[in-house]
Amino acid sequence: MERFGIKTPVRYGINAFLLVAFILAGYLITQGGALGRAQNIMITQVGVFIILAVSLNLPAGYLGQLPLGHAGFMAVGAYAGAIFWRSGLLAGYGSVVVGLLIAGVVAAIFGVIIGVPALRLRGDYLAIITLGFGEIIRVIIMNLPSITGGAQGLQQIPRHSSFLVVYICVIVCCLVIHMLMKSRHGRAILSIRENEIATESCGINTTYYKVMSFAVSAFFAGIAGALFAGNQGILEPNNFSFMMSIDILMIVVLGGLGSMMGSIIGAIVLTSLPMLMQELMQGINQYRLIVYALLLIVVMIFKPSGLMGTYDFSMSHVLEKAGGLVLRGKKKGGDA
Amino acid sequence: MLFVAQLVNALQLGSIYALIALGYSMVYGIIKLLNFAHGDVIMVGGYIAIFSLAAGMHPAVAIILVIVGCTALAIIMEKLAYTPLRNAPRISVLITAIGISILLQNLAQLFFGARPRPLHIPFPTGSISIGEITLAYPMLITIGSAILSMLMLNYIVHRTKLGKAMRAVSEDTDAARLMGINVNSVITFTFALGAALAGIGAVLYFVRLPVVAPTAGAMLGLKAFIAAVFGGIGSIPGAMLGGFAIGILEVIVNASGFSRWTDGAVFLVLIIILLVRPAGLVGKPTIEKV
């Protein structure tokens, strides 16, 4: 059968077109004043959680480990970025970019520091040790009031997280992780998930790839943390408790471990739904976590791969499919 | 003399940790599941105690009700959530366990409110003095009943048929099944046994710290789990040893004026143990075979 193929440069074109279309639509909506302040904050929050979920998906979905300390990396980035922004060393967009980079790099350094020892273990032990590190980071932040504000929190953080900034960060995060996973490094990471011993015997340095995916994940978690700080304007150590790690994990698991599309949809639904529901029905929020927990258990029992499985959306594939159908339809018409 | 008083204090805390750690350790030993919801069983036990005491029951009846309630909850949990996942990847079971933990905490919050509630289990008060040392009865009773429970557990595991089956299943599930052991009921029994110990632990814990909140079990559970890892997860003497070690550590950190760092210190110990001796103090290191 004849296949309707789209050449690679055209695929890039399609993707670039979609990106620009989304950014224009988002920009027009947020700047057009059609949305209130609350909605703007909500959209920014959704973006932050997309970055968190996509970055957690790297070690959890693609590498097949279960880190429970994502909130710790987020906290490190949030405080690093917020402290830089509050110091007012730079102004304008330069300050935003440098602050985000600092947040990412500091978090990535923590990712390596934590990753090297933690990744000697696997499975449940890795889950527990990352949980431990996450909690230690929170305890340290609590107990260094001179730098982090302690339990009182850090206040008056410049609100740098505009829609555009968050959107660009989301794009960069998804793009980097997507390209990483399509490269030979990505195949090495996937093969560690499938069978670590077999991977090692193929001569792949498993420790290197595990630490690398941890560091990349931490980097973006740090950026997400800084964006979170710039959105909220105030940071408290308890924002980054174990429950935050669980919230992010829930998004990734429900969306589908190993599916970027799943993480994005999961983040959009699970972040915006409670806020929208809250407006419709007061007091619904006390049922939120009960529903989440039940969903988590039910999904694990009936569809352990998550709602999207490992499926990833590609516009080019859809166009190819549609094109193939059109082609076949024409052929049939010609025969008759 | 302060030293002896603190030591007894540490032993009291340690025996509570040890009782709870045993539940983690046994379940992990048998199906390699880190039962995240184990700590929340204790929280439920606390609420059972509040309501049965408020209903005017005799304290002894209330205590038995707590133990029975915890056991029943664990059996229900195991049947509903863990049995369907018997052959699932371990990561799915772990996520389910986290889900159950969140579910229990939030159900408790919905029904009983987020505010901590006082719980006064009538326990013999008073103390005995040996020389300059004063030992409060609750402390001694806690340590005594913990040791008694552990001896009973030891008897069940090593001297009864079910205990033998438990050991067989944890050694090799498939071989045990071939020998005619009903693996599923043995696993359920393990959960029940662990939860009964947690029930005893719950009573003793709330005697020491008389407030129940929906999140009361979370940190307690984590620390008990750390105790289990510290001693060597899957090993019963290891869990006891680990429990006492963590109790002593906590009391030392608190007594030296760093009480805000206690949780951090416990996690730090976990990390060091996992790095230096991942199999724990008495565990045997395992080599993964292809």
GROMACS .gro file of C-alpha atoms in nm, chain A:
model
  336
    1MET     CA    1   0.000   0.000   0.000
    2GLU     CA    2   0.117   0.345  -0.081
    3ARG     CA    3   0.211   0.553   0.222
    4PHE     CA    4   0.161   0.919   0.244
    5GLY     CA    5   0.481   1.048   0.399
    6ILE     CA    6   0.581   1.391   0.517
    7LYS     CA    7   0.946   1.483   0.483
    8THR     CA    8   1.143   1.586   0.791
    9PRO     CA    9   1.188   1.959   0.706
   10VAL     CA   10   0.814   1.985   0.649
   11ARG     CA   11   0.754   1.819   0.987
   12TYR     CA   12   0.969   2.086   1.153
   13GLY     CA   13   0.767   2.345   0.967
   14ILE     CA   14   0.440   2.199   1.093
   15ASN     CA   15   0.567   2.193   1.450
   16ALA     CA   16   0.702   2.547   1.432
   17PHE     CA   17   0.371   2.663   1.288
   18LEU     CA   18   0.178   2.498   1.573
   19LEU     CA   19   0.408   2.651   1.835
   20VAL     CA   20   0.367   3.000   1.693
   21ALA     CA   21  -0.009   2.955   1.659
   22PHE     CA   22  -0.037   2.849   2.023
   23ILE     CA   23   0.180   3.131   2.148
   24LEU     CA   24  -0.015   3.390   1.950
   25ALA     CA   25  -0.347   3.255   2.071
   26GLY     CA   26  -0.229   3.248   2.430
   27TYR     CA   27  -0.075   3.592   2.407
   28LEU     CA   28  -0.388   3.742   2.257
   29ILE     CA   29  -0.610   3.580   2.517
   30THR     CA   30  -0.401   3.676   2.819
   31GLN     CA   31  -0.309   4.026   2.702
   32GLY     CA   32  -0.650   4.098   2.552
   33GLY     CA   33  -0.789   4.135   2.902
   34ALA     CA   34  -1.057   3.873   2.841
   35LEU     CA   35  -0.943   3.689   3.153
   36GLY     CA   36  -0.935   3.808   3.510
   37ARG     CA   37  -0.631   3.807   3.733
   38ALA     CA   38  -0.732   3.477   3.891
   39GLN     CA   39  -0.751   3.306   3.554
   40ASN     CA   40  -0.413   3.443   3.454
   41ILE     CA   41  -0.258   3.305   3.770
   42MET     CA   42  -0.429   2.976   3.701
   43ILE     CA   43  -0.292   2.951   3.347
   44THR     CA   44   0.057   3.029   3.475
   45GLN     CA   45   0.015   2.763   3.743
   46VAL     CA   46  -0.088   2.511   3.478
   47GLY     CA   47   0.231   2.593   3.288
   48VAL     CA   48   0.442   2.542   3.599
   49PHE     CA   49   0.286   2.202   3.657
   50ILE     CA   50   0.333   2.103   3.294
   51ILE     CA   51   0.707   2.163   3.335
   52LEU     CA   52   0.710   1.974   3.664
   53ALA     CA   53   0.522   1.677   3.521
   54VAL     CA   54   0.720   1.658   3.198
   55SER     CA   55   1.047   1.680   3.389
   56LEU     CA   56   0.939   1.413   3.640
   57ASN     CA   57   0.833   1.194   3.350
   58LEU     CA   58   1.197   1.165   3.247
   59PRO     CA   59   1.315   0.962   3.549
   60ALA     CA   60   0.974   0.815   3.633
   61GLY     CA   61   0.839   0.728   3.291
   62TYR     CA   62   1.138   0.689   3.062
   63LEU     CA   63   1.402   0.573   3.310
   64GLY     CA   64   1.158   0.360   3.509
   65GLN     CA   65   1.258   0.477   3.858
   66LEU     CA   66   1.026   0.632   4.112
   67PRO     CA   67   1.170   0.953   4.258
   68LEU     CA   68   0.955   1.093   4.537
   69GLY     CA   69   1.160   1.407   4.596
   70HIS     CA   70   1.068   1.622   4.299
   71ALA     CA   71   0.935   1.893   4.528
   72GLY     CA   72   1.283   1.916   4.681
   73PHE     CA   73   1.442   2.013   4.349
   74MET     CA   74   1.155   2.250   4.289
   75ALA     CA   75   1.216   2.409   4.628
   76VAL     CA   76   1.586   2.454   4.561
   77GLY     CA   77   1.515   2.623   4.229
   78ALA     CA   78   1.235   2.833   4.373
   79TYR     CA   79   1.450   2.969   4.653
   80ALA     CA   80   1.756   3.019   4.432
   81GLY     CA   81   1.554   3.211   4.173
   82ALA     CA   82   1.357   3.410   4.427
   83ILE     CA   83   1.667   3.512   4.623
   84PHE     CA   84   1.834   3.628   4.303
   85TRP     CA   85   1.530   3.824   4.191
   86ARG     CA   86   1.488   3.985   4.529
   87SER     CA   87   1.851   4.096   4.530
   88GLY     CA   88   1.774   4.309   4.223
   89LEU     CA   89   2.117   4.264   4.066
   90LEU     CA   90   1.983   4.289   3.713
   91ALA     CA   91   1.673   4.447   3.569
   92GLY     CA   92   1.429   4.368   3.293
   93TYR     CA   93   1.423   4.049   3.093
   94GLY     CA   94   1.792   3.985   3.161
   95SER     CA   95   1.708   3.940   3.526
   96VAL     CA   96   1.429   3.694   3.445
   97VAL     CA   97   1.648   3.482   3.222
   98VAL     CA   98   1.948   3.481   3.455
   99GLY     CA   99   1.725   3.406   3.754
  100LEU     CA  100   1.569   3.110   3.577
  101LEU     CA  101   1.909   2.980   3.468
  102ILE     CA  102   2.046   3.011   3.822
  103ALA     CA  103   1.741   2.827   3.955
  104GLY     CA  104   1.786   2.549   3.700
  105VAL     CA  105   2.160   2.512   3.745
  106VAL     CA  106   2.146   2.509   4.126
  107ALA     CA  107   1.870   2.248   4.116
  108ALA     CA  108   2.067   2.043   3.862
  109ILE     CA  109   2.372   2.050   4.090
  110PHE     CA  110   2.151   1.919   4.369
  111GLY     CA  111   2.020   1.663   4.126
  112VAL     CA  112   2.371   1.534   4.064
  113ILE     CA  113   2.464   1.545   4.433
  114ILE     CA  114   2.153   1.347   4.521
  115GLY     CA  115   2.151   1.136   4.209
  116VAL     CA  116   2.498   0.988   4.241
  117PRO     CA  117   2.435   0.817   4.575
  118ALA     CA  118   2.062   0.757   4.524
  119LEU     CA  119   2.101   0.587   4.191
  120ARG     CA  120   2.316   0.316   4.338
  121LEU     CA  121   1.983   0.187   4.461
  122ARG     CA  122   1.675   0.103   4.265
  123GLY     CA  123   1.303   0.058   4.299
  124ASP     CA  124   1.154   0.117   4.643
  125TYR     CA  125   1.487   0.207   4.799
  126LEU     CA  126   1.539   0.480   4.542
  127ALA     CA  127   1.188   0.607   4.608
  128ILE     CA  128   1.252   0.624   4.981
  129ILE     CA  129   1.596   0.782   4.957
  130THR     CA  130   1.473   1.057   4.723
  131LEU     CA  131   1.183   1.114   4.961
  132GLY     CA  132   1.440   1.147   5.239
  133PHE     CA  133   1.645   1.400   5.043
  134GLY     CA  134   1.333   1.600   4.961
  135GLU     CA  135   1.239   1.618   5.328
  136ILE     CA  136   1.594   1.711   5.429
  137ILE     CA  137   1.592   2.000   5.182
  138ARG     CA  138   1.268   2.121   5.338
  139VAL     CA  139   1.407   2.088   5.692
  140ILE     CA  140   1.718   2.283   5.590
  141ILE     CA  141   1.511   2.560   5.431
  142MET     CA  142   1.299   2.576   5.747
  143ASN     CA  143   1.605   2.612   5.966
  144LEU     CA  144   1.800   2.877   5.773
  145PRO     CA  145   1.585   3.181   5.841
  146SER     CA  146   1.861   3.428   5.757
  147ILE     CA  147   1.872   3.313   5.393
  148THR     CA  148   1.534   3.160   5.323
  149GLY     CA  149   1.307   3.334   5.568
  150GLY     CA  150   1.256   3.010   5.760
  151ALA     CA  151   0.904   2.898   5.836
  152GLN     CA  152   0.777   3.254   5.779
  153GLY     CA  153   0.862   3.222   5.415
  154LEU     CA  154   1.016   3.448   5.158
  155GLN     CA  155   0.798   3.742   5.066
  156GLN     CA  156   0.771   4.013   4.804
  157ILE     CA  157   0.923   3.813   4.524
  158PRO     CA  158   0.901   4.007   4.195
  159ARG     CA  159   0.623   3.859   3.986
  160HIS     CA  160   0.825   3.770   3.681
  161SER     CA  161   0.616   3.475   3.565
  162SER     CA  162   0.415   3.630   3.288
  163PHE     CA  163   0.232   3.405   3.045
  164LEU     CA  164   0.500   3.454   2.780
  165VAL     CA  165   0.787   3.361   3.012
  166VAL     CA  166   0.611   3.051   3.139
  167TYR     CA  167   0.504   2.950   2.790
  168ILE     CA  168   0.858   2.975   2.652
  169CYS     CA  169   0.987   2.770   2.945
  170VAL     CA  170   0.723   2.504   2.880
  171ILE     CA  171   0.824   2.488   2.514
  172VAL     CA  172   1.195   2.470   2.592
  173CYS     CA  173   1.140   2.202   2.854
  174CYS     CA  174   0.923   1.983   2.629
  175LEU     CA  175   1.151   2.036   2.332
  176VAL     CA  176   1.472   1.950   2.518
  177ILE     CA  177   1.326   1.638   2.676
  178HIS     CA  178   1.163   1.533   2.349
  179MET     CA  179   1.486   1.573   2.154
  180LEU     CA  180   1.681   1.399   2.429
  181MET     CA  181   1.446   1.102   2.412
  182LYS     CA  182   1.467   1.081   2.033
  183SER     CA  183   1.848   1.077   2.040
  184ARG     CA  184   2.072   0.781   2.114
  185HIS     CA  185   2.093   0.900   2.475
  186GLY     CA  186   1.716   0.865   2.494
  187ARG     CA  187   1.733   0.511   2.360
  188ALA     CA  188   1.992   0.429   2.626
  189ILE     CA  189   1.759   0.569   2.894
  190LEU     CA  190   1.466   0.366   2.760
  191SER     CA  191   1.674   0.051   2.749
  192ILE     CA  192   1.765   0.097   3.117
  193ARG     CA  193   1.393   0.098   3.191
  194GLU     CA  194   1.339  -0.221   2.994
  195ASN     CA  195   1.630  -0.416   3.135
  196GLU     CA  196   1.911  -0.261   3.327
  197ILE     CA  197   2.140  -0.562   3.331
  198ALA     CA  198   2.106  -0.621   2.958
  199THR     CA  199   2.177  -0.254   2.897
  200GLU     CA  200   2.488  -0.267   3.107
  201SER     CA  201   2.614  -0.573   2.923
  202CYS     CA  202   2.571  -0.387   2.594
  203GLY     CA  203   2.840  -0.150   2.715
  204ILE     CA  204   2.613   0.139   2.804
  205ASN     CA  205   2.723   0.338   3.108
  206THR     CA  206   2.400   0.308   3.306
  207THR     CA  207   2.514   0.523   3.598
  208TYR     CA  208   2.600   0.809   3.363
  209TYR     CA  209   2.260   0.801   3.195
  210LYS     CA  210   2.073   0.770   3.523
  211VAL     CA  211   2.254   1.068   3.673
  212MET     CA  212   2.209   1.263   3.351
  213SER     CA  213   1.834   1.211   3.342
  214PHE     CA  214   1.818   1.299   3.710
  215ALA     CA  215   2.011   1.620   3.649
  216VAL     CA  216   1.801   1.724   3.349
  217SER     CA  217   1.487   1.649   3.544
  218ALA     CA  218   1.612   1.851   3.842
  219PHE     CA  219   1.715   2.139   3.612
  220PHE     CA  220   1.363   2.183   3.479
  221ALA     CA  221   1.209   2.123   3.820
  222GLY     CA  222   1.425   2.411   3.944
  223ILE     CA  223   1.305   2.637   3.663
  224ALA     CA  224   0.947   2.538   3.741
  225GLY     CA  225   1.015   2.623   4.104
  226ALA     CA  226   1.140   2.971   4.012
  227LEU     CA  227   0.835   3.026   3.792
  228PHE     CA  228   0.618   2.909   4.081
  229ALA     CA  229   0.789   3.166   4.303
  230GLY     CA  230   0.742   3.439   4.044
  231ASN     CA  231   0.377   3.348   4.013
  232GLN     CA  232   0.290   3.326   4.382
  233GLY     CA  233   0.507   3.614   4.500
  234ILE     CA  234   0.561   3.431   4.829
  235LEU     CA  235   0.736   3.108   4.921
  236GLU     CA  236   0.685   2.888   5.224
  237PRO     CA  237   0.880   2.571   5.301
  238ASN     CA  238   0.555   2.382   5.341
  239ASN     CA  239   0.470   2.448   4.976
  240PHE     CA  240   0.731   2.186   4.900
  241SER     CA  241   0.628   1.905   5.129
  242PHE     CA  242   0.600   1.541   5.037
  243MET     CA  243   0.244   1.609   4.918
  244MET     CA  244   0.375   1.832   4.641
  245SER     CA  245   0.594   1.549   4.512
  246ILE     CA  246   0.289   1.324   4.527
  247ASP     CA  247   0.077   1.577   4.339
  248ILE     CA  248   0.331   1.586   4.057
  249LEU     CA  249   0.369   1.210   4.056
  250MET     CA  250  -0.008   1.175   4.037
  251ILE     CA  251  -0.015   1.388   3.721
  252VAL     CA  252   0.256   1.179   3.558
  253VAL     CA  253   0.106   0.844   3.657
  254LEU     CA  254  -0.249   0.929   3.558
  255GLY     CA  255  -0.133   1.079   3.230
  256GLY     CA  256   0.076   0.776   3.149
  257LEU     CA  257   0.428   0.693   3.255
  258GLY     CA  258   0.643   0.761   2.953
  259SER     CA  259   0.402   0.980   2.759
  260MET     CA  260   0.480   1.350   2.732
  261MET     CA  261   0.134   1.417   2.595
  262GLY     CA  262  -0.011   1.237   2.896
  263SER     CA  263   0.190   1.452   3.136
  264ILE     CA  264   0.078   1.771   2.963
  265ILE     CA  265  -0.289   1.676   2.953
  266GLY     CA  266  -0.266   1.545   3.309
  267ALA     CA  267  -0.115   1.872   3.430
  268ILE     CA  268  -0.378   2.082   3.253
  269VAL     CA  269  -0.670   1.876   3.380
  270LEU     CA  270  -0.552   1.811   3.734
  271THR     CA  271  -0.435   2.170   3.793
  272SER     CA  272  -0.718   2.364   3.636
  273LEU     CA  273  -1.010   2.136   3.723
  274PRO     CA  274  -0.998   2.189   4.101
  275MET     CA  275  -0.972   2.566   4.053
  276LEU     CA  276  -1.262   2.575   3.809
  277MET     CA  277  -1.471   2.343   4.025
  278GLN     CA  278  -1.402   2.560   4.327
  279GLU     CA  279  -1.571   2.850   4.150
  280LEU     CA  280  -1.872   2.640   4.060
  281MET     CA  281  -1.918   2.462   4.389
  282GLN     CA  282  -1.783   2.586   4.717
  283GLY     CA  283  -1.621   2.325   4.936
  284ILE     CA  284  -1.553   2.076   4.661
  285ASN     CA  285  -1.183   2.092   4.736
  286GLN     CA  286  -1.209   1.865   5.037
  287TYR     CA  287  -1.308   1.584   4.802
  288ARG     CA  288  -1.027   1.656   4.557
  289LEU     CA  289  -0.759   1.439   4.711
  290ILE     CA  290  -1.005   1.159   4.786
  291VAL     CA  291  -1.100   1.147   4.419
  292TYR     CA  292  -0.733   1.165   4.316
  293ALA     CA  293  -0.639   0.881   4.547
  294LEU     CA  294  -0.925   0.663   4.427
  295LEU     CA  295  -0.836   0.743   4.066
  296LEU     CA  296  -0.477   0.649   4.134
  297ILE     CA  297  -0.572   0.311   4.282
  298VAL     CA  298  -0.831   0.233   4.013
  299VAL     CA  299  -0.597   0.332   3.730
  300MET     CA  300  -0.317   0.120   3.878
  301ILE     CA  301  -0.548  -0.183   3.902
  302PHE     CA  302  -0.716  -0.154   3.562
  303LYS     CA  303  -0.470   0.034   3.343
  304PRO     CA  304  -0.129   0.041   3.512
  305SER     CA  305   0.030   0.222   3.218
  306GLY     CA  306  -0.178   0.534   3.285
  307LEU     CA  307  -0.458   0.683   3.080
  308MET     CA  308  -0.246   0.762   2.774
  309GLY     CA  309  -0.007   0.471   2.809
  310THR     CA  310   0.308   0.559   2.620
  311TYR     CA  311   0.116   0.719   2.333
  312ASP     CA  312   0.252   1.049   2.214
  313PHE     CA  313   0.073   1.292   1.992
  314SER     CA  314   0.232   1.401   1.666
  315MET     CA  315   0.062   1.640   1.427
  316SER     CA  316   0.266   1.505   1.138
  317HIS     CA  317   0.145   1.150   1.209
  318VAL     CA  318  -0.216   1.266   1.211
  319LEU     CA  319  -0.162   1.448   0.882
  320GLU     CA  320   0.007   1.140   0.737
  321LYS     CA  321  -0.285   0.921   0.841
  322ALA     CA  322  -0.536   1.168   0.700
  323GLY     CA  323  -0.332   1.201   0.382
  324GLY     CA  324  -0.318   0.821   0.349
  325LEU     CA  325  -0.695   0.799   0.377
  326VAL     CA  326  -0.743   1.069   0.115
  327LEU     CA  327  -0.497   0.891  -0.114
  328ARG     CA  328  -0.678   0.559  -0.078
  329GLY     CA  329  -1.016   0.725  -0.130
  330LYS     CA  330  -0.894   0.879  -0.458
  331LYS     CA  331  -0.760   0.544  -0.578
  332LYS     CA  332  -1.091   0.372  -0.512
  333GLY     CA  333  -1.271   0.651  -0.695
  334GLY     CA  334  -1.039   0.601  -0.994
  335ASP     CA  335  -1.104   0.226  -1.009
  336ALA     CA  336  -1.480   0.261  -1.018
   0.00000   0.00000   0.00000
